[in-house]
Phi, psi and omega in degrees: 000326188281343179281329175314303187297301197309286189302005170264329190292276194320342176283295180311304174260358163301319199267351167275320145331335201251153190297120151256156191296105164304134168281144222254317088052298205136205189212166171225163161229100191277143174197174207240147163209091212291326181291314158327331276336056177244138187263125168252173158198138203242147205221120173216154174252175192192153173245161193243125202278168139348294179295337157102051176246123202280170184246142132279136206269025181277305206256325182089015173277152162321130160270158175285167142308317172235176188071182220261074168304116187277084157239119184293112198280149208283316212226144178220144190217095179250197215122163185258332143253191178307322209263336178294353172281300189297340167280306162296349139310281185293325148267333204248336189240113200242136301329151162315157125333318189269163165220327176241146197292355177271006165260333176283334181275320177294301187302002154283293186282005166282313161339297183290342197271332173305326166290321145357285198259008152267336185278333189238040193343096160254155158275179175251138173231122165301120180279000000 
């Protein structure tokens, strides 16, 4: 059982590794807020340059990828679980937020690992 798992982990961070599209929609920063017993996400938008870099659109800078960006998020979204999030995104919020499906499929399984790890309180990390 432990080799199996190890080769679902090494799978797993192998695909976290490979280059992706920014979505033009915008972005989330998922967190816990465990005495609420609630999953947040936070919604910022952005534009995406030529170069496939997001933009803010207020200032007209790069946002980095790491480190600690001072920005106002558009939108807050919260649930108790994955899919009450994902209802409230994806069905409930007209137009969407999201525009391309490999940002609605990571952002489902980010949902889950966060429920994940609020129901058996672990951390959370985004990937």
């Amino acid at each position: 059982m432990d080799l199996m798992v190890e080769n679902l982990v090494a799978i797993d961070d192998k695909l976290s590794q490979r280059h992706i599209d920014l979505d033009p929609g915008g972005y989330f920063i998922i967190y816990l807020d465990r005495n609420a017993g609630l999953i947040y996400t936070k919604h910022f938008t952005n534009v995406i340059d030529d170069r496939g870099l997001a933009i803010d659109p207020e200032t007209g800078k790069v946002i980095p990828a790491r480190g600690k960006v001072e920005r106002s998020h558009t939108t807050l979204f919260s649930g108790r679980t994955a899919k009450e999030l994902c209802v409230k995104i994806f069905e409930e919020t007209q137009p969407s937020p999201v525009t391309q499906l490999n940002h609605a499929a990571y952002l489902g399984r980010e949902f889950v690992r966060a429920e994940v790890a609020l129901v058996t309180e672990q951390e959370y990390v985004q990937d």
